[in-house]
Amino acid sequence: MLKAEAFEVAKVREDFPILKRKVHGKRLVYLDNAATTQKPQLVVDALVDFYTRYNSNVHRSVHTLGEEATAAYEAARSKTAKFVGADPKGLVFVRGTTEATNLVRFAWGEKNVKKGDVLVATLMEHHSNIVPWQLLARSKGATLKYVGLNPDGTLDMGQLEDLLREAPRLVAVAHCSNVLGTINEVSAICAMAKKVGATTVVDGAQSVPHMPVDIGAVGADFYAFSGHKMLAPTGVGALAARKELLEEMDPFQSGGEMIKEVFEDHSTWNDVPYKFEAGTVNIADAIGLGTAVDYLSSIGMERVRKHEVALLDYALRALSEVKGVKIYGPPDPARRGGVVSFNYADVHPHDLATILDEEGVAIRSGHHCAQLLMRWLDVPATARASFHVYNSYDDVDALTAGLHKAGKLFRL
Amino acid sequence: MSSADIYREVILDYYRHPRNFGKLEKFDIDSHDSNPLCGDEIEMQVQVGSGQKMEEVKFTGKGCAISQASVSMLTELAKGKPLGWVKELSKEDVFKMLGNPDLGPSRVKCALLGMKVLKTGVYGYLGAQYEEKDEGELP
Ligand SMILES: Cc1ncc(COP(=O)(O)O)c(C=O)c1O
């Protein structure tokens, strides 16, 4: 088949020093990008530059370093907001998707969810978009209900409509599944939810890193994503929301930075988004996220997506030619993100990952923090290969070759 | 690490045809544990006879070849031995039983899950607390 490239992958690979590493004497084939991506030298340099040239706290020092650090941190916010079509005043820097959903749970949920309310999530959610709602439901006496899936791994929209008839307070849904790759029709879902007065939380952990996303067009009340899955450092991510919604909410964590004035018996809150950024923030990594956004923009998210769809198409074909491989999720690469979950005969995914590792191929094996989905698939675990900009057709070939080796070892 | 060393014929045989797989009608010890990293799960039952001997040992579970072969082999070793034998059992014994494969730190947990379940059950039966000191480092 034609191995077209949306951009020059070999050149992109040079930006990622880790790809020169050998694992067990083999070329590193990194296919665990849904867990976390590698970082381009530019991002590493941005961290070094911050710490060696203008390290300082933000928003509170009037000296030169403080002003430079504040400008860089706020520039990172603007860039990140622009990258996803969000209002910078509504973009809160957090630790990642998990902290974002927890922020919503406490700062929005405590005030807005009442006894007897219904909350809705889906069976394909990552635990970070389930457990906070479980705990919220428990503390408030609300009920958490789930939208099931169609056999092809898409959401059962009929079931969603049924649940919306119960006028839920909250609808929580992933933009893109980290296991099935399913891209959910989040703008339609948000519009439907809005009609019945439900607040929407969209988990963008697997969409923002891989495809063009316009949060304004999605129409979600809350949209969360993680920097480390989009070439940025660990420890930084964002929650994007309408400014007015954030203004109505109570604080999440409290202390320095998030206040306007403190009196003996009460305090007033800083403007958003600072109201939700208590204490000294993760300055360096946020600046790193801004740099990652610049890097991705220089390639162009349309092209990133095109590249991943091409690899996905190639991988789906290659894997389905291996006898005994069962692939999960929608068959059409245009309807899924750059992730392929599969099982191979009776080879447990952990054994498969060990065998592939020996070939330098890094995949993920396990439940992928999606145990409800594993139960729906009726498997204890899956193997998962996931792509990003630096992956090549050769990487997919290495995966397939590794599978053949595993087949031999397991005498399949 | 060589996966050819790990996935030897005998390991695959125990994985695909586990010995002592199933539940006991009568048992004195029932112990269960899982490995949250892998989702490996093991339940073990022991019937204790005269002289504190483990007369019957059975297990059920699911998981990778290493965890399931390891626990199955362990039930064979344990059967007929006194409970005191379990206290003496070390992780080196388990590695030896598996043919001393060179396992990475995360897979060591798989290999030792069966031992942990057996020890937890037997220690509990004897009124003692099993400490995980015999196990590998957390992955
Ligand atoms: C779909 C999805 N949601 C949420 C998360 C959680 O992200 P983080 O661990 O960065 O908070 C992940 C990644 O693990 C994910 O894939």
Coordinates of C-alpha atoms and ligand atoms in Angstrom, one line a residue:
Chain A
M1 CA 0.0 0.0 0.0
L2 CA 1.0 3.6 -0.5
K3 CA 3.0 5.0 2.4
A4 CA 2.2 8.7 2.0
E5 CA 3.5 11.2 4.5
A6 CA 1.7 14.3 5.6
F7 CA 5.1 15.8 6.5
E8 CA 8.6 14.6 6.7
V9 CA 8.6 12.2 9.6
A10 CA 12.3 11.5 9.4
K11 CA 13.0 15.2 10.0
V12 CA 10.5 15.4 12.9
R13 CA 12.2 12.4 14.5
E14 CA 15.4 14.4 14.7
D15 CA 13.7 16.8 17.1
F16 CA 13.2 14.0 19.6
P17 CA 16.6 13.0 21.1
I18 CA 15.1 10.1 23.0
L19 CA 14.3 8.3 19.7
K20 CA 18.0 7.7 19.3
R21 CA 18.0 5.5 22.4
K22 CA 18.4 1.8 22.1
V23 CA 16.3 -0.6 24.2
H24 CA 17.6 -4.1 24.6
G25 CA 20.0 -3.3 21.8
K26 CA 17.2 -2.5 19.4
R27 CA 15.9 0.8 18.0
L28 CA 13.3 2.3 20.3
V29 CA 9.8 2.0 18.8
Y30 CA 7.7 4.1 21.0
L31 CA 4.0 3.3 20.7
D32 CA 2.8 4.3 24.1
N33 CA 1.8 7.8 23.2
A34 CA -1.7 7.7 24.7
A35 CA 0.0 7.2 28.1
T36 CA 2.5 10.0 27.5
T37 CA 4.3 11.4 24.6
Q38 CA 8.0 12.1 24.2
K39 CA 9.3 15.7 24.3
P40 CA 11.0 17.6 21.5
Q41 CA 14.4 19.2 22.3
L42 CA 12.7 22.6 22.0
V43 CA 10.5 21.8 25.0
V44 CA 13.4 20.6 27.1
D45 CA 15.3 23.7 26.1
A46 CA 12.4 25.9 27.2
L47 CA 12.6 24.4 30.7
V48 CA 16.4 24.9 30.8
D49 CA 16.1 28.4 29.5
F50 CA 13.6 29.2 32.3
Y51 CA 15.6 27.8 35.1
T52 CA 19.0 29.2 33.8
R53 CA 17.9 32.6 32.7
Y54 CA 14.7 34.0 34.3
N55 CA 13.6 31.6 37.1
S56 CA 11.3 33.6 39.4
N57 CA 7.8 33.4 40.9
V58 CA 5.0 34.9 38.9
H59 CA 2.4 37.6 39.5
R60 CA 4.0 38.9 42.7
S61 CA 7.5 40.1 42.0
V62 CA 8.1 43.5 40.4
H63 CA 11.8 42.8 39.6
T64 CA 12.9 42.0 36.1
L65 CA 13.0 38.2 36.4
G66 CA 9.6 38.2 38.0
E67 CA 8.2 40.2 35.1
E68 CA 9.8 38.0 32.5
A69 CA 8.5 34.9 34.2
T70 CA 5.0 36.3 34.5
A71 CA 5.0 37.4 30.8
A72 CA 6.2 33.9 29.7
Y73 CA 3.6 32.1 31.9
E74 CA 0.8 34.3 30.6
A75 CA 2.0 34.0 27.0
A76 CA 1.8 30.2 27.5
R77 CA -1.8 30.6 28.7
S78 CA -2.7 32.7 25.6
K79 CA -1.0 30.3 23.2
T80 CA -2.6 27.2 24.8
A81 CA -6.0 28.9 24.7
K82 CA -5.7 29.9 21.1
F83 CA -4.5 26.4 20.2
V84 CA -7.8 24.9 21.4
G85 CA -10.2 27.8 20.6
A86 CA -10.7 28.8 24.2
D87 CA -10.9 32.1 26.0
P88 CA -7.6 32.7 27.9
K89 CA -9.5 34.1 30.8
G90 CA -11.4 30.8 31.1
L91 CA -8.3 28.7 30.8
V92 CA -7.1 27.4 34.2
F93 CA -3.7 25.7 34.4
V94 CA -4.0 22.5 36.3
R95 CA -1.8 19.4 36.8
G96 CA -3.6 17.5 34.1
T97 CA -7.0 16.0 33.1
T98 CA -7.4 14.3 36.4
E99 CA -7.0 17.5 38.4
A100 CA -9.3 19.3 36.0
T101 CA -12.2 16.9 36.6
N102 CA -11.6 17.0 40.3
L103 CA -11.7 20.8 40.2
V104 CA -15.1 20.6 38.6
R105 CA -16.2 18.0 41.1
F106 CA -15.4 20.3 44.1
A107 CA -15.7 23.8 42.7
W108 CA -18.8 23.2 40.6
G109 CA -20.2 20.0 41.9
E110 CA -20.4 20.8 45.6
K111 CA -22.5 23.8 44.9
N112 CA -24.7 22.6 42.1
V113 CA -25.5 18.9 42.6
K114 CA -28.3 18.1 45.0
K115 CA -29.8 15.0 46.5
G116 CA -31.7 12.9 43.9
D117 CA -29.9 14.5 41.0
V118 CA -28.8 12.3 38.1
L119 CA -25.2 12.5 36.7
V120 CA -24.4 10.8 33.4
A121 CA -21.0 9.4 32.2
T122 CA -20.3 6.7 29.6
L123 CA -18.9 3.2 29.8
M124 CA -15.8 4.2 27.7
E125 CA -14.6 6.9 30.2
H126 CA -11.2 6.9 31.7
H127 CA -11.4 6.5 35.5
S128 CA -10.6 10.3 35.8
N129 CA -13.9 11.0 34.3
I130 CA -15.8 8.5 36.4
V131 CA -14.5 8.3 39.9
P132 CA -14.9 12.1 40.7
W133 CA -18.5 11.8 39.7
Q134 CA -18.9 8.6 41.7
L135 CA -17.6 10.4 44.8
L136 CA -19.7 13.5 44.1
A137 CA -22.8 11.4 43.7
R138 CA -22.0 9.6 46.9
S139 CA -21.5 12.8 48.9
K140 CA -24.6 14.4 47.5
G141 CA -27.0 11.5 47.4
A142 CA -27.1 11.8 43.6
T143 CA -27.1 8.8 41.1
L144 CA -24.5 8.2 38.5
K145 CA -25.8 6.5 35.3
Y146 CA -23.9 5.3 32.2
V147 CA -24.4 5.5 28.5
G148 CA -23.6 2.1 26.9
L149 CA -21.9 1.4 23.7
N150 CA -22.9 -0.1 20.3
P151 CA -21.1 -3.3 19.2
D152 CA -18.7 -1.2 17.0
G153 CA -17.5 0.8 20.1
T154 CA -19.5 4.0 19.4
L155 CA -21.8 5.5 21.9
D156 CA -25.4 4.3 22.1
M157 CA -27.0 7.7 21.3
G158 CA -30.4 6.3 21.8
Q159 CA -29.5 5.4 25.4
L160 CA -28.0 8.9 25.9
E161 CA -31.3 10.4 24.7
D162 CA -33.2 8.2 27.2
L163 CA -30.9 9.4 30.0
L164 CA -31.3 13.0 29.0
R165 CA -35.0 12.6 29.6
E166 CA -34.2 12.3 33.2
A167 CA -32.8 15.9 33.1
P168 CA -29.4 15.1 34.5
R169 CA -27.3 17.8 36.2
L170 CA -24.1 16.7 34.5
V171 CA -23.0 14.8 31.3
A172 CA -19.4 13.7 31.3
V173 CA -17.9 12.3 28.0
A174 CA -14.6 11.7 26.4
H175 CA -13.9 13.5 23.1
C176 CA -11.8 10.5 22.1
S177 CA -11.5 7.1 23.9
N178 CA -8.1 6.2 25.1
V179 CA -8.8 2.5 24.4
L180 CA -11.2 2.2 21.5
G181 CA -10.1 5.4 19.8
T182 CA -13.7 6.2 19.2
I183 CA -14.2 9.9 18.4
N184 CA -17.5 10.9 20.1
E185 CA -19.7 13.5 18.5
V186 CA -19.2 15.8 21.4
S187 CA -20.6 18.9 19.9
A188 CA -23.9 17.2 19.2
I189 CA -23.8 15.6 22.7
C190 CA -23.1 19.0 24.3
A191 CA -26.0 20.6 22.4
M192 CA -28.4 17.8 23.4
A193 CA -27.3 18.1 27.1
K194 CA -27.6 21.9 27.0
K195 CA -31.3 21.6 25.9
V196 CA -32.1 19.7 29.1
G197 CA -30.1 22.0 31.3
A198 CA -27.2 19.6 31.9
T199 CA -23.7 20.9 32.5
T200 CA -21.1 19.2 30.2
V201 CA -17.6 18.0 31.0
V202 CA -15.6 16.8 28.0
D203 CA -12.4 14.9 28.5
G204 CA -10.0 16.0 25.8
A205 CA -6.9 14.1 27.0
Q206 CA -6.8 12.1 23.7
S207 CA -8.2 14.6 21.3
V208 CA -6.2 17.9 21.9
P209 CA -2.9 16.1 21.3
H210 CA -3.9 14.4 18.1
M211 CA -6.4 16.5 16.1
P212 CA -7.6 20.1 15.6
V213 CA -9.9 21.0 18.5
D214 CA -12.1 24.1 18.8
I215 CA -13.5 24.1 22.2
G216 CA -15.8 27.0 21.4
A217 CA -17.4 24.9 18.6
V218 CA -17.6 21.8 20.8
G219 CA -19.8 23.9 23.2
A220 CA -18.7 22.1 26.3
D221 CA -19.1 23.9 29.7
F222 CA -15.8 22.3 30.9
Y223 CA -13.1 20.9 28.6
A224 CA -10.0 19.2 30.1
F225 CA -6.7 18.0 28.7
S226 CA -3.1 17.1 29.8
G227 CA 0.1 18.6 28.5
H228 CA 2.2 15.5 28.9
K229 CA 0.2 13.8 26.2
M230 CA 0.9 16.6 23.7
L231 CA 4.7 16.8 23.8
A232 CA 4.8 19.0 26.9
P233 CA 6.3 18.2 30.3
T234 CA 4.4 16.3 33.0
G235 CA 2.6 18.2 35.7
V236 CA 0.7 20.7 33.6
G237 CA -2.7 20.6 31.8
A238 CA -5.7 22.8 31.4
L239 CA -9.3 23.2 32.2
A240 CA -11.1 25.4 29.8
A241 CA -14.5 26.9 30.7
R242 CA -16.6 29.9 30.0
K243 CA -15.4 32.8 32.1
E244 CA -18.9 33.5 33.6
L245 CA -19.2 29.9 34.7
L246 CA -15.9 30.0 36.5
E247 CA -16.9 33.2 38.1
E248 CA -20.0 31.7 39.6
M249 CA -18.1 28.8 41.1
D250 CA -16.5 28.4 44.5
P251 CA -12.7 28.1 44.7
F252 CA -11.0 24.7 44.5
Q253 CA -7.8 24.9 46.5
S254 CA -7.3 28.0 48.7
G255 CA -4.4 30.0 49.9
G256 CA -2.1 32.4 48.2
E257 CA -2.6 33.8 44.7
M258 CA -6.3 32.9 44.5
I259 CA -7.4 35.6 46.8
K260 CA -8.1 39.3 46.3
E261 CA -8.4 40.3 50.0
V262 CA -8.1 38.4 53.2
F263 CA -9.9 39.5 56.4
E264 CA -10.0 37.8 59.8
D265 CA -13.4 36.2 59.1
H266 CA -13.6 36.0 55.3
S267 CA -11.8 36.5 52.0
T268 CA -12.6 37.6 48.5
W269 CA -11.5 35.8 45.5
N270 CA -9.1 36.8 42.7
D271 CA -10.4 37.2 39.2
V272 CA -10.6 34.0 37.0
P273 CA -8.6 32.1 36.1
Y274 CA -6.3 33.0 39.0
K275 CA -9.1 32.2 41.5
F276 CA -8.4 28.5 40.6
E277 CA -4.6 28.7 40.6
A278 CA -3.8 28.6 44.3
G279 CA -0.2 28.7 45.5
T280 CA 2.9 28.9 43.4
V281 CA 1.9 27.5 40.0
N282 CA 3.9 25.1 37.8
I283 CA 5.6 27.9 35.9
A284 CA 8.3 26.1 34.0
D285 CA 6.1 23.3 32.8
A286 CA 3.3 25.7 31.7
I287 CA 5.9 27.5 29.7
G288 CA 7.0 24.1 28.3
L289 CA 3.3 23.5 27.3
G290 CA 3.3 26.8 25.4
T291 CA 6.5 25.7 23.6
A292 CA 4.9 22.3 22.7
V293 CA 1.9 24.2 21.3
D294 CA 4.2 26.3 19.2
Y295 CA 5.9 23.1 17.9
L296 CA 2.6 21.3 17.1
S297 CA 1.3 24.5 15.4
S298 CA 4.4 24.6 13.3
I299 CA 3.5 21.2 11.9
G300 CA -0.2 22.0 11.9
M301 CA -2.8 19.9 13.7
E302 CA -4.5 19.0 10.4
R303 CA -1.4 17.4 9.2
V304 CA -0.8 15.7 12.6
R305 CA -4.2 14.2 12.3
K306 CA -3.7 13.2 8.6
H307 CA -0.5 11.5 9.6
E308 CA -2.1 9.5 12.4
V309 CA -5.0 8.5 10.3
A310 CA -2.6 7.1 7.6
L311 CA -0.6 5.2 10.2
L312 CA -3.8 3.9 11.8
D313 CA -5.1 2.7 8.5
Y314 CA -1.8 1.0 7.8
A315 CA -1.7 -0.6 11.3
L316 CA -5.4 -1.7 11.2
R317 CA -4.7 -3.5 8.0
A318 CA -1.4 -5.0 9.2
L319 CA -2.8 -6.2 12.5
S320 CA -5.9 -7.7 11.0
E321 CA -3.7 -9.9 8.8
V322 CA -2.1 -11.5 11.8
K323 CA -4.2 -14.6 12.6
G324 CA -5.7 -14.5 16.1
V325 CA -5.6 -10.7 16.5
K326 CA -8.8 -9.1 17.6
I327 CA -9.0 -5.4 17.2
Y328 CA -11.4 -3.3 19.3
G329 CA -13.2 -0.1 18.3
P330 CA -14.6 1.4 15.2
P331 CA -13.1 0.0 12.0
D332 CA -13.0 3.3 10.1
P333 CA -9.8 5.1 10.8
A334 CA -11.4 8.4 10.0
R335 CA -13.7 7.9 13.0
R336 CA -11.1 7.1 15.5
G337 CA -8.0 8.6 17.1
G338 CA -4.5 7.2 16.7
V339 CA -4.9 4.3 19.1
V340 CA -5.3 0.6 18.5
S341 CA -6.3 -1.8 21.2
F342 CA -6.2 -5.4 20.5
N343 CA -5.7 -8.9 21.9
Y344 CA -3.7 -11.7 20.3
A345 CA -5.1 -15.2 20.7
D346 CA -4.5 -16.4 24.3
V347 CA -1.3 -14.3 24.8
H348 CA -2.0 -12.1 27.7
P349 CA -1.3 -8.4 26.9
H350 CA 1.4 -8.3 29.6
D351 CA 3.2 -11.2 28.1
L352 CA 2.9 -9.6 24.7
A353 CA 4.3 -6.3 26.1
T354 CA 7.2 -8.1 27.6
I355 CA 8.0 -9.9 24.4
L356 CA 7.7 -6.7 22.3
D357 CA 9.8 -4.8 24.8
E358 CA 12.6 -7.2 24.0
E359 CA 12.3 -6.0 20.4
G360 CA 12.5 -2.3 21.5
V361 CA 8.8 -1.9 20.9
A362 CA 7.0 -0.1 23.8
I363 CA 3.2 -0.7 23.9
R364 CA 0.8 -0.4 26.8
S365 CA -0.9 -3.4 28.3
G366 CA -3.6 -3.6 31.0
H367 CA -7.0 -2.0 31.6
H368 CA -5.8 1.5 30.6
C369 CA -7.7 3.1 33.6
A370 CA -11.0 2.0 31.9
Q371 CA -12.2 -0.9 33.8
L372 CA -15.9 -0.3 33.0
L373 CA -14.9 -0.6 29.3
M374 CA -12.8 -3.7 29.9
R375 CA -15.9 -5.3 31.5
W376 CA -18.0 -4.3 28.5
L377 CA -15.5 -5.8 26.2
D378 CA -15.4 -8.8 28.4
V379 CA -11.6 -8.9 28.6
P380 CA -9.4 -8.5 31.6
A381 CA -6.9 -6.3 29.6
T382 CA -5.9 -5.3 26.1
A383 CA -2.7 -4.4 24.4
R384 CA -2.6 -0.9 23.0
A385 CA -0.4 0.8 20.4
S386 CA -0.8 4.6 20.0
F387 CA 0.8 7.0 17.7
H388 CA 2.1 10.6 17.5
V389 CA 4.0 12.8 15.1
Y390 CA 7.3 10.9 15.2
N391 CA 5.9 7.4 14.5
S392 CA 6.5 5.9 11.1
Y393 CA 5.4 3.0 9.0
D394 CA 8.5 1.3 10.1
D395 CA 7.3 1.5 13.7
V396 CA 4.1 -0.3 12.7
D397 CA 6.2 -2.9 10.8
A398 CA 8.2 -3.4 14.0
L399 CA 5.0 -4.0 15.9
T400 CA 3.8 -6.6 13.5
A401 CA 7.2 -8.3 13.5
G402 CA 7.1 -8.4 17.3
L403 CA 3.6 -10.0 17.1
H404 CA 4.9 -12.8 14.8
K405 CA 7.7 -13.4 17.3
A406 CA 5.2 -13.7 20.2
G407 CA 3.2 -16.1 18.0
K408 CA 6.2 -18.3 17.6
L409 CA 7.1 -18.2 21.3
F410 CA 3.6 -19.1 22.3
R411 CA 3.5 -21.7 19.5
L412 CA 0.4 -20.3 17.9
Chain B
M1 CA 16.0 -10.5 29.7
S2 CA 15.2 -13.0 27.1
S3 CA 11.6 -13.8 26.6
A4 CA 12.5 -17.2 25.2
D5 CA 13.8 -18.0 28.7
I6 CA 10.6 -16.8 30.3
Y7 CA 8.1 -18.5 28.0
R8 CA 9.5 -21.9 28.1
E9 CA 7.4 -24.9 27.0
V10 CA 6.7 -25.9 30.6
I11 CA 5.5 -22.4 31.6
L12 CA 3.1 -22.3 28.6
D13 CA 1.9 -25.7 29.5
Y14 CA 1.0 -24.7 33.0
Y15 CA -0.6 -21.5 31.6
R16 CA -2.8 -23.4 29.2
H17 CA -3.4 -26.5 31.3
P18 CA -3.2 -25.3 34.9
R19 CA -2.9 -28.1 37.5
N20 CA -5.0 -27.8 40.6
F21 CA -7.3 -25.3 39.0
G22 CA -10.7 -25.1 40.6
K23 CA -12.5 -24.8 43.9
L24 CA -12.5 -27.0 47.0
E25 CA -15.8 -28.1 48.6
K26 CA -14.2 -28.2 52.0
F27 CA -11.4 -25.8 52.8
D28 CA -9.8 -24.2 55.9
I29 CA -8.0 -21.4 54.1
D30 CA -9.5 -19.1 51.4
S31 CA -7.2 -16.3 50.2
H32 CA -7.5 -13.9 47.4
D33 CA -5.5 -11.0 45.9
S34 CA -5.0 -9.1 42.7
N35 CA -2.4 -7.0 41.1
P36 CA -3.9 -3.7 40.2
L37 CA -1.2 -3.0 37.6
C38 CA -2.0 -6.0 35.6
G39 CA -5.4 -7.1 36.7
D40 CA -4.0 -10.5 37.6
E41 CA -6.3 -12.2 40.1
I42 CA -5.8 -15.3 42.2
E43 CA -7.9 -17.1 44.7
M44 CA -6.4 -20.1 46.6
Q45 CA -8.1 -22.6 48.9
V46 CA -6.3 -25.0 51.2
Q47 CA -7.6 -27.9 53.1
V48 CA -5.5 -28.5 56.3
G49 CA -5.3 -32.1 57.6
S50 CA -3.6 -33.7 60.5
G51 CA -0.1 -32.5 61.4
Q52 CA -1.0 -29.1 59.9
K53 CA -0.5 -30.6 56.5
M54 CA -1.9 -29.0 53.3
E55 CA -3.9 -31.9 52.0
E56 CA -5.6 -30.2 49.2
V57 CA -4.6 -26.9 47.4
K58 CA -6.6 -25.4 44.6
F59 CA -6.7 -22.1 42.8
T60 CA -8.7 -20.1 40.4
G61 CA -7.7 -16.9 38.7
K62 CA -6.9 -15.1 35.5
G63 CA -4.0 -13.2 34.3
C64 CA -0.7 -13.5 32.4
A65 CA 1.2 -16.7 31.7
I66 CA 3.7 -15.9 34.4
S67 CA 1.2 -15.3 37.2
Q68 CA -1.0 -18.3 36.3
A69 CA 1.8 -20.8 35.7
S70 CA 3.6 -19.7 38.8
V71 CA 0.6 -20.2 41.1
S72 CA -0.3 -23.5 39.5
M73 CA 3.2 -24.8 40.0
L74 CA 3.1 -23.5 43.5
T75 CA 0.0 -25.5 44.4
E76 CA 1.7 -28.6 43.2
L77 CA 4.7 -27.9 45.4
A78 CA 2.6 -27.0 48.4
K79 CA 0.3 -30.0 48.4
G80 CA 1.3 -32.5 51.1
K81 CA 3.6 -30.0 52.8
P82 CA 3.1 -28.7 56.4
L83 CA 2.0 -25.2 56.9
G84 CA 5.4 -24.3 58.3
W85 CA 6.8 -24.9 54.7
V86 CA 4.9 -21.9 53.6
K87 CA 6.6 -19.7 56.2
E88 CA 10.0 -20.8 54.9
L89 CA 9.1 -20.3 51.2
S90 CA 11.1 -17.4 49.7
K91 CA 10.9 -15.5 46.4
E92 CA 14.1 -17.3 45.4
D93 CA 12.2 -20.6 45.7
V94 CA 9.5 -19.3 43.3
F95 CA 12.1 -18.0 40.8
K96 CA 13.9 -21.3 40.9
M97 CA 10.6 -23.1 40.4
L98 CA 10.0 -21.0 37.2
G99 CA 13.5 -21.8 35.9
N100 CA 15.2 -18.6 37.1
P101 CA 14.0 -16.4 34.2
D102 CA 15.4 -12.9 34.1
L103 CA 12.2 -11.0 34.9
G104 CA 12.0 -7.2 34.9
P105 CA 10.7 -5.5 38.1
S106 CA 7.1 -5.2 36.9
R107 CA 6.9 -8.8 35.9
V108 CA 8.4 -10.0 39.3
K109 CA 5.1 -9.0 40.8
C110 CA 3.3 -11.4 38.5
A111 CA 5.5 -14.2 39.4
L112 CA 5.1 -13.7 43.1
L113 CA 1.4 -13.1 43.3
G114 CA 0.6 -16.7 43.9
M115 CA 3.1 -16.9 46.8
K116 CA 1.6 -13.8 48.3
V117 CA -1.9 -15.2 48.2
L118 CA -0.7 -18.5 49.7
K119 CA 1.3 -16.7 52.4
T120 CA -1.5 -14.3 53.3
G121 CA -3.9 -17.2 53.7
V122 CA -1.6 -19.4 55.7
Y123 CA -0.4 -16.7 57.9
G124 CA -3.9 -15.6 58.6
Y125 CA -4.9 -19.2 59.5
L126 CA -1.9 -19.3 61.9
G127 CA -3.0 -16.0 63.4
A128 CA 0.0 -14.2 62.1
Q129 CA 0.3 -11.1 59.9
Y130 CA 2.1 -11.6 56.5
E131 CA 4.4 -8.7 55.7
E132 CA 5.3 -8.2 52.1
K133 CA 9.0 -8.1 52.9
D134 CA 9.7 -11.2 50.8
E135 CA 8.4 -9.5 47.7
G136 CA 10.1 -7.5 45.0
E137 CA 10.1 -3.8 45.0
L138 CA 7.0 -2.0 43.8
P139 CA 7.1 -1.6 40.1
Ligands
LIG1 C1 -9.0 9.7 28.0 C2 -8.1 10.1 29.1 N1 -8.6 10.8 30.1 C3 -7.9 11.2 31.2 C4 -6.6 10.8 31.3 C5 -5.9 11.2 32.6 O1 -4.9 12.1 32.3 P1 -3.9 12.6 33.4 O2 -3.3 11.3 34.0 O3 -2.9 13.4 32.7 O4 -4.6 13.3 34.5 C6 -6.0 10.0 30.3 C7 -4.6 9.5 30.4 O5 -4.2 8.8 31.2 C8 -6.8 9.6 29.2 O6 -6.3 8.9 28.3

